[in-house]
CSV table of C-alpha atoms in Angstrom, one decimal:
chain,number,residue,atom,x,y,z
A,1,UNK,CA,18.7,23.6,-9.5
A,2,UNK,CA,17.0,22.4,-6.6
A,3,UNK,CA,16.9,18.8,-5.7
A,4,UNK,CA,13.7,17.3,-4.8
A,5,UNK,CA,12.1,13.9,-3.7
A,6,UNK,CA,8.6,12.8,-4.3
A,7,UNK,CA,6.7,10.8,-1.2
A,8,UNK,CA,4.0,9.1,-2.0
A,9,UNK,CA,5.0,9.2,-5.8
A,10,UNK,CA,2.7,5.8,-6.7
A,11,UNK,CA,-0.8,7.9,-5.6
A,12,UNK,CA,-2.8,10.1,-7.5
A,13,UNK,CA,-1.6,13.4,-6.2
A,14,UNK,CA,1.9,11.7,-6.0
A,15,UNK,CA,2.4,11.2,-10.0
A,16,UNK,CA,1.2,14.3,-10.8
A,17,UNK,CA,3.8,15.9,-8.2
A,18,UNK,CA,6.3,13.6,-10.5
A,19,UNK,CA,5.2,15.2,-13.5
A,20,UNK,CA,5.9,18.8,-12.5
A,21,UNK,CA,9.1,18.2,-11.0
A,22,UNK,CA,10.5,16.1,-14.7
A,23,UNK,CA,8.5,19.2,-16.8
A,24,UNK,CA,10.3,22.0,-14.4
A,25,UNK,CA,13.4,23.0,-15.2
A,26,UNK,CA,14.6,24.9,-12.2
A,27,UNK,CA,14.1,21.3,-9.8
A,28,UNK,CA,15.6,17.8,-10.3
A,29,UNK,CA,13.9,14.7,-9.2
A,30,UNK,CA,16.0,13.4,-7.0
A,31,UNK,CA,14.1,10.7,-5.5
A,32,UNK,CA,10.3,9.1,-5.7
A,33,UNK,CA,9.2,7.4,-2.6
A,34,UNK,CA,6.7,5.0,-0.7
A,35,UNK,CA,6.3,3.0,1.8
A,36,UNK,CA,7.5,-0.5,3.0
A,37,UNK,CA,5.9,-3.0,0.7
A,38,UNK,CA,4.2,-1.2,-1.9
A,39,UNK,CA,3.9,-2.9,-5.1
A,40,UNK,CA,5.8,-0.2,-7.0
A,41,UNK,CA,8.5,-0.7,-5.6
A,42,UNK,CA,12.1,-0.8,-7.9
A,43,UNK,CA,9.6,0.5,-10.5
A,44,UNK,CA,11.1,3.1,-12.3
A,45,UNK,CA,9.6,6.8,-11.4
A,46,UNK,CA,9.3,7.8,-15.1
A,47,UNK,CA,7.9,4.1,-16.6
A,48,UNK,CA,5.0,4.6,-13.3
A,49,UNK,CA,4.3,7.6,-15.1
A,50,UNK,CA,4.2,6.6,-18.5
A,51,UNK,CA,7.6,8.7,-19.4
A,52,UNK,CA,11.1,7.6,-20.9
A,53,UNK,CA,12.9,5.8,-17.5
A,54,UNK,CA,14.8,8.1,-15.5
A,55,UNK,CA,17.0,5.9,-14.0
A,56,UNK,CA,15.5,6.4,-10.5
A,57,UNK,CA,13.4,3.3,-8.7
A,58,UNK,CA,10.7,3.9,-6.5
A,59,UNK,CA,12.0,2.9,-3.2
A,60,UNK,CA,11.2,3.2,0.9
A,61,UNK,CA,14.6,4.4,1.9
A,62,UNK,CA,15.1,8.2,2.4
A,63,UNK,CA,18.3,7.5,3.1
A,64,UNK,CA,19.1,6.2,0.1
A,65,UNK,CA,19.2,9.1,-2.0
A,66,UNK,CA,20.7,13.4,-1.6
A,67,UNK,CA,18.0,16.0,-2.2
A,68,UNK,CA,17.4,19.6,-1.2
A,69,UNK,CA,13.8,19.0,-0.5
A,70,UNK,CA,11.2,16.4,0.0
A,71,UNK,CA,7.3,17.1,-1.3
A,72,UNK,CA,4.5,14.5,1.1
A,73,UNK,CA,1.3,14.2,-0.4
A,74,UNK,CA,0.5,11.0,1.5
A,75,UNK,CA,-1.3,10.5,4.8
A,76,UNK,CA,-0.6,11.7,8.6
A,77,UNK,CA,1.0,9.1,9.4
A,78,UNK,CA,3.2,8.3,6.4
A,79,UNK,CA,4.1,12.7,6.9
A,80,UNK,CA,4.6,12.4,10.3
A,81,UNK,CA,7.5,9.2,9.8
A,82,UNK,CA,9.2,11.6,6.8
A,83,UNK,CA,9.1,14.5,9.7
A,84,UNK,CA,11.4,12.6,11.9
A,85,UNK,CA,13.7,11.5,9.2
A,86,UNK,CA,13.7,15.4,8.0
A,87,UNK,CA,14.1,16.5,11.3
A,88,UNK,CA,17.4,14.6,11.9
A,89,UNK,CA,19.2,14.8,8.5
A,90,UNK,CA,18.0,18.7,8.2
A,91,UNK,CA,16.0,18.8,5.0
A,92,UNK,CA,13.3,21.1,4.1
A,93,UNK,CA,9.8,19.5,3.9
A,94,UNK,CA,7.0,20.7,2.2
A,95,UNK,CA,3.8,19.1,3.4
A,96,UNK,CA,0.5,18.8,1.3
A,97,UNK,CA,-1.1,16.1,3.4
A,98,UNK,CA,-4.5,16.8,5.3
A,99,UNK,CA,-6.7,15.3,8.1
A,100,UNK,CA,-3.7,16.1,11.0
A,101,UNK,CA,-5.4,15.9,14.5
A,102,UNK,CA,-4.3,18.7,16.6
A,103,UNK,CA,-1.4,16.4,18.6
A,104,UNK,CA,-0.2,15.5,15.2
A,105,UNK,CA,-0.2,19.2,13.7
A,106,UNK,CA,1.4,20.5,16.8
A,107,UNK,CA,5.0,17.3,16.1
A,108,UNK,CA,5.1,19.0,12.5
A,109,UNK,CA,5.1,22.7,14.0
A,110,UNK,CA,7.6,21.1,16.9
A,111,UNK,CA,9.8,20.2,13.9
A,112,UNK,CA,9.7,23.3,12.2
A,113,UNK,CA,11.9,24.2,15.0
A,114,UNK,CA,14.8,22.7,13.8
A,115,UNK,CA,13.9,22.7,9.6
A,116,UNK,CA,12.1,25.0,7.4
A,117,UNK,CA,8.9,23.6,6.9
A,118,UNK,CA,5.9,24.4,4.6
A,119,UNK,CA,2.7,22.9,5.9
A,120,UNK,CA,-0.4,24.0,3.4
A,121,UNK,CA,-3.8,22.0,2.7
A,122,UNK,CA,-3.7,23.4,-0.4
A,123,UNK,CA,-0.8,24.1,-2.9
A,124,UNK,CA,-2.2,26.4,-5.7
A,125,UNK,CA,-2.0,29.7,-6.2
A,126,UNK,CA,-5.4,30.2,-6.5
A,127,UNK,CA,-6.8,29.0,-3.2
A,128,UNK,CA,-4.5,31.0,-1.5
A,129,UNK,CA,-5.5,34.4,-3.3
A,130,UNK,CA,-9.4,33.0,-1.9
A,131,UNK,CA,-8.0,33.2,1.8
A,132,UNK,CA,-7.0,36.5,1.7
A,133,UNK,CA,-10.2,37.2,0.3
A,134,UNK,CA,-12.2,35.9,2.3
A,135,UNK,CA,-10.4,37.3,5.3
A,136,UNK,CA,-11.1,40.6,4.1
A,137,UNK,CA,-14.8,40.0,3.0
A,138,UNK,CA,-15.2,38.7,6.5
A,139,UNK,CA,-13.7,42.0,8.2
A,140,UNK,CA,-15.9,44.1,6.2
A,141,UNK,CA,-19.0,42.0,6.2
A,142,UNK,CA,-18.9,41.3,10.0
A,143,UNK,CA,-21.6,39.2,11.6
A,144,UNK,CA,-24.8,40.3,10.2
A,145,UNK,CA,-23.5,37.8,7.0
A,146,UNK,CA,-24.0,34.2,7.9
A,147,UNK,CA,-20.8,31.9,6.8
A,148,UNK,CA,-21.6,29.2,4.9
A,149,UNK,CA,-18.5,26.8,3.6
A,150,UNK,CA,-19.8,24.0,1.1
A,151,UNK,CA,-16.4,21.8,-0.5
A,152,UNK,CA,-16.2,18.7,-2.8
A,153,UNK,CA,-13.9,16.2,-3.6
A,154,UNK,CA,-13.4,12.9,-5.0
A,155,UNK,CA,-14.8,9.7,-3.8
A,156,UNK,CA,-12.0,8.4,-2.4
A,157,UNK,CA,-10.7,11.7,-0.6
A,158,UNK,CA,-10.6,9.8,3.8
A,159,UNK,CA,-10.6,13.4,5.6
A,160,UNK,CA,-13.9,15.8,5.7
A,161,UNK,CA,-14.6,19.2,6.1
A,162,UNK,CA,-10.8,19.1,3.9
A,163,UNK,CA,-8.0,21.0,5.1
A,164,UNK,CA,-8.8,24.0,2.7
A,165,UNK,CA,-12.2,24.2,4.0
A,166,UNK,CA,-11.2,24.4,7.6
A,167,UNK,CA,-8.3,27.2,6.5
A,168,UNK,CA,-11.5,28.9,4.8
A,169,UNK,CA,-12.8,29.1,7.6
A,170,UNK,CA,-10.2,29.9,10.2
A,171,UNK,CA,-9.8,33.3,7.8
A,172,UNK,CA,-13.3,34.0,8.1
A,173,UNK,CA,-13.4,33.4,12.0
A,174,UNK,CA,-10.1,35.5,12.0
A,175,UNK,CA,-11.9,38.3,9.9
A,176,UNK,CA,-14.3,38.8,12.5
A,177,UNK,CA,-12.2,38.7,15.4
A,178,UNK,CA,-13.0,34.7,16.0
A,179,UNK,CA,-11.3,31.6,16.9
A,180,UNK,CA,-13.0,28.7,14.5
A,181,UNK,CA,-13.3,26.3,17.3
A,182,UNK,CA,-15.4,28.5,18.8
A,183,UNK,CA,-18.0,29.4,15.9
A,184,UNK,CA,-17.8,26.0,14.1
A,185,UNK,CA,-21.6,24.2,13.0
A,186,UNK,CA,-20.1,20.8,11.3
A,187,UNK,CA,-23.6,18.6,11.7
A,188,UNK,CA,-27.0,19.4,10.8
A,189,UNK,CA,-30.0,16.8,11.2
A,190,UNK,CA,-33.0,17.3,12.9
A,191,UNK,CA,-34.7,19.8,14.9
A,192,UNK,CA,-31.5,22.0,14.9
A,193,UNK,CA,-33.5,25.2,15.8
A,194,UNK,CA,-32.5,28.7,14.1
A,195,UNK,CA,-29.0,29.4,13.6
A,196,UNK,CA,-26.3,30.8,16.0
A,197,UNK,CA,-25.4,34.5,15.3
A,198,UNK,CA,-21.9,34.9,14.4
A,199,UNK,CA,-21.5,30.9,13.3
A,200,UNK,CA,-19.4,29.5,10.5
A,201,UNK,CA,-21.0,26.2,8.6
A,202,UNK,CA,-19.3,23.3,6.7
A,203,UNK,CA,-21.1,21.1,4.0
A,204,UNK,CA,-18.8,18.3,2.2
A,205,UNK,CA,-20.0,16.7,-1.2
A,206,UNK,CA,-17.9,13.0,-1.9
A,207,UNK,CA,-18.1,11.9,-5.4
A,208,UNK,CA,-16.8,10.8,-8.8
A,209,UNK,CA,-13.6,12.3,-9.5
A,210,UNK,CA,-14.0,16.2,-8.6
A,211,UNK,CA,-10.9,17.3,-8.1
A,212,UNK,CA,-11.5,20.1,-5.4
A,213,UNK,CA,-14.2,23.1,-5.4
A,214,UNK,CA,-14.6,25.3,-2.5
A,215,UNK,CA,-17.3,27.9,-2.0
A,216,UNK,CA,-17.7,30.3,0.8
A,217,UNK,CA,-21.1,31.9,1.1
A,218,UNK,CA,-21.8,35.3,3.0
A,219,UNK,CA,-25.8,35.6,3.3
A,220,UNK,CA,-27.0,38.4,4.7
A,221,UNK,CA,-30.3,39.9,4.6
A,222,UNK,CA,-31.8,41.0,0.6
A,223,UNK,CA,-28.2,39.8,-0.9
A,224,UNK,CA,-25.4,37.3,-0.9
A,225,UNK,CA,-22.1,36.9,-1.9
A,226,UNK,CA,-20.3,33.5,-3.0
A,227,UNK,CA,-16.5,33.2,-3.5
A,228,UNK,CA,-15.4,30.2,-5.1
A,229,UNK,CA,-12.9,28.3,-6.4
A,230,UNK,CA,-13.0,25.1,-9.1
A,231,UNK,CA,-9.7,22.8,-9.7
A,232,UNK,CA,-10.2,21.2,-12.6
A,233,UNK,CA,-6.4,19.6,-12.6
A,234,UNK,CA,-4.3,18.4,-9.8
A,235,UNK,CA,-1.3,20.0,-11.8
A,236,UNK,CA,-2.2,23.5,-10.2
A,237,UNK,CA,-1.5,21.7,-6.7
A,238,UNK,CA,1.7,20.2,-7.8
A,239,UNK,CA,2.7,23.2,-9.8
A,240,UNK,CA,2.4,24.7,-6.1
A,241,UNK,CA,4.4,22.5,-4.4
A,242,UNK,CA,7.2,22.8,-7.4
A,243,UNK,CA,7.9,26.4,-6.6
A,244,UNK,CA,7.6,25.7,-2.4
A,245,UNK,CA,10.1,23.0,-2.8
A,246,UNK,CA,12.2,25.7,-4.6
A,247,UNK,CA,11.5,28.5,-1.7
A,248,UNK,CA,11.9,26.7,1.0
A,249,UNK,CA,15.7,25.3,1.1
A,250,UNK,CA,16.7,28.7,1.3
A,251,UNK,CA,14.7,30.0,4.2
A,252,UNK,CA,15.5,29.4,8.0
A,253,UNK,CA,13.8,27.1,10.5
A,254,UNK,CA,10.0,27.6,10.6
A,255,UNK,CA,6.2,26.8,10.2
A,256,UNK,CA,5.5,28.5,6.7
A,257,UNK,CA,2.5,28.4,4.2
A,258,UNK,CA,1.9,29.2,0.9
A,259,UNK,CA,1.3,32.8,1.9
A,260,UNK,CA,4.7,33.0,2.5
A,261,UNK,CA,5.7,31.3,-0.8
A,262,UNK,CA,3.7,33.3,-2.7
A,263,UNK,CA,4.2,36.8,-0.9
A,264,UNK,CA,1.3,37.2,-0.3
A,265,UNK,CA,1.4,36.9,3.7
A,266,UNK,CA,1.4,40.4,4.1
A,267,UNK,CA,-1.1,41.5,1.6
């Protein structure tokens, strides 16, 4: 059975994560976690939840507890403080956190040097079948079909395009031969003028309490062709993250994603 701590256990993504690790039986919560000074503090992880107690408080101290895993649905940098304390005492880390700048992304791929390391925007299984997808679609389309990304999340989601959307569209670009950075539109206002051959568009919708949709649009000329995919649960994500804390311990040192969780890497 693995062993498995929660950071950022008190947030929205976090208790969910706490729910599929108590209704899993092949993982153990080991430890639920947040920072210095947050109210929930010594708050039992299975009363936060609205469970039986568990016997394990909330606490700030990695340290203070053995597990074979640790799942970060928090912020950058919240992840990137875990990373270090991963990085020295050896665990596997399985990262769910978005909105990393590139010097940030390039300390978590630095660690995966030394610890296996899973690093996905998206944890369910579902998204990840849409990226190889749209890889393919983008191979065989080519750049007579304009790309068109449009995403939405909940109000209170701090990053935009999210991480998904930019992976989207990094397996689009790749489809075609592409880097994103180089065939990115992110703003449109104004006079913009006609579009760019060969470019790959992002729209973000903020609102309510959407969960996470994703579309990717190929339109070319007479027809079009959408690809989507709705969450209508968080439990997909934390479902996901379940079976990468599982994966991962027994791996060696590296960068993986849920491609590689899922087997699907190579398909």
């Amino acid at each position: 059975m693995t062993r498995v701590a929660i950071h950022g256990a008190a947030g929205r993504m976090g208790r969910n994560l706490l729910e599929a690790c108590i209704d899993d039986p092949a993982v153990e919560l080991a430890a639920a976690l947040e920072d210095v000074g947050h109210p929930t503090l010594g708050e039992d992880a299975g009363v936060l939840i609205g469970r039986a107690p568990l016997g394990i408080p909330v606490s700030s101290d990695p340290s203070a507890s053995e597990f074979d895993a640790v799942v970060d649905f928090t912020r950058p940098e919240g992840a990137l403080a875990l990373v270090e304390h991963c990085r020295t005492a050896g665990t596997p880390m399985v990262i769910g956190t978005t909105g990393f700048t590139p010097p940030q992304r390039a300390r978590v791929a630095a660690a995966a040097n030394e610890i296996p390391l899973v690093l996905a925007p998206n944890m369910g299984v579902g998204v990840n079948l849409l990226l190889g997808l749209v890889e393919r679609a983008a191979r065989a389309l080519g750049d007579e079909y304009d790309v068109e990304i449009i995403e939405a999340h909940h109000r209170h989601k701090v990053d935009a395009p999210s991480g998904t959307a930019l992976q989207l569209g990094e397996m689009a670009a790749a489809g075609r031969g592409h880097r994103l950075e180089d065939r990115s539109v992110f703003n449109r206002q104004g006079h913009t003028g006609e579009r760019a051959r060969g470019t790959i568009g992002f729209s973000t919708v903020r609102g309510g309490d959407i969960v996470g949709e994703h579309t990717v649009l190929f339109a070319g000329s007479g027809e079009r062709i959408e690809l989507t995919h709705r969450a209508s649960s968080r439990m997909v994500f934390a479902q996901g993250a379940m079976r990468a804390a599982i994966w991962l311990p027994q791996q060696p040192p590296g960068l993986y994603d849920m491609g590689d969780v899922l087997g699907l890497s190579d398909t």
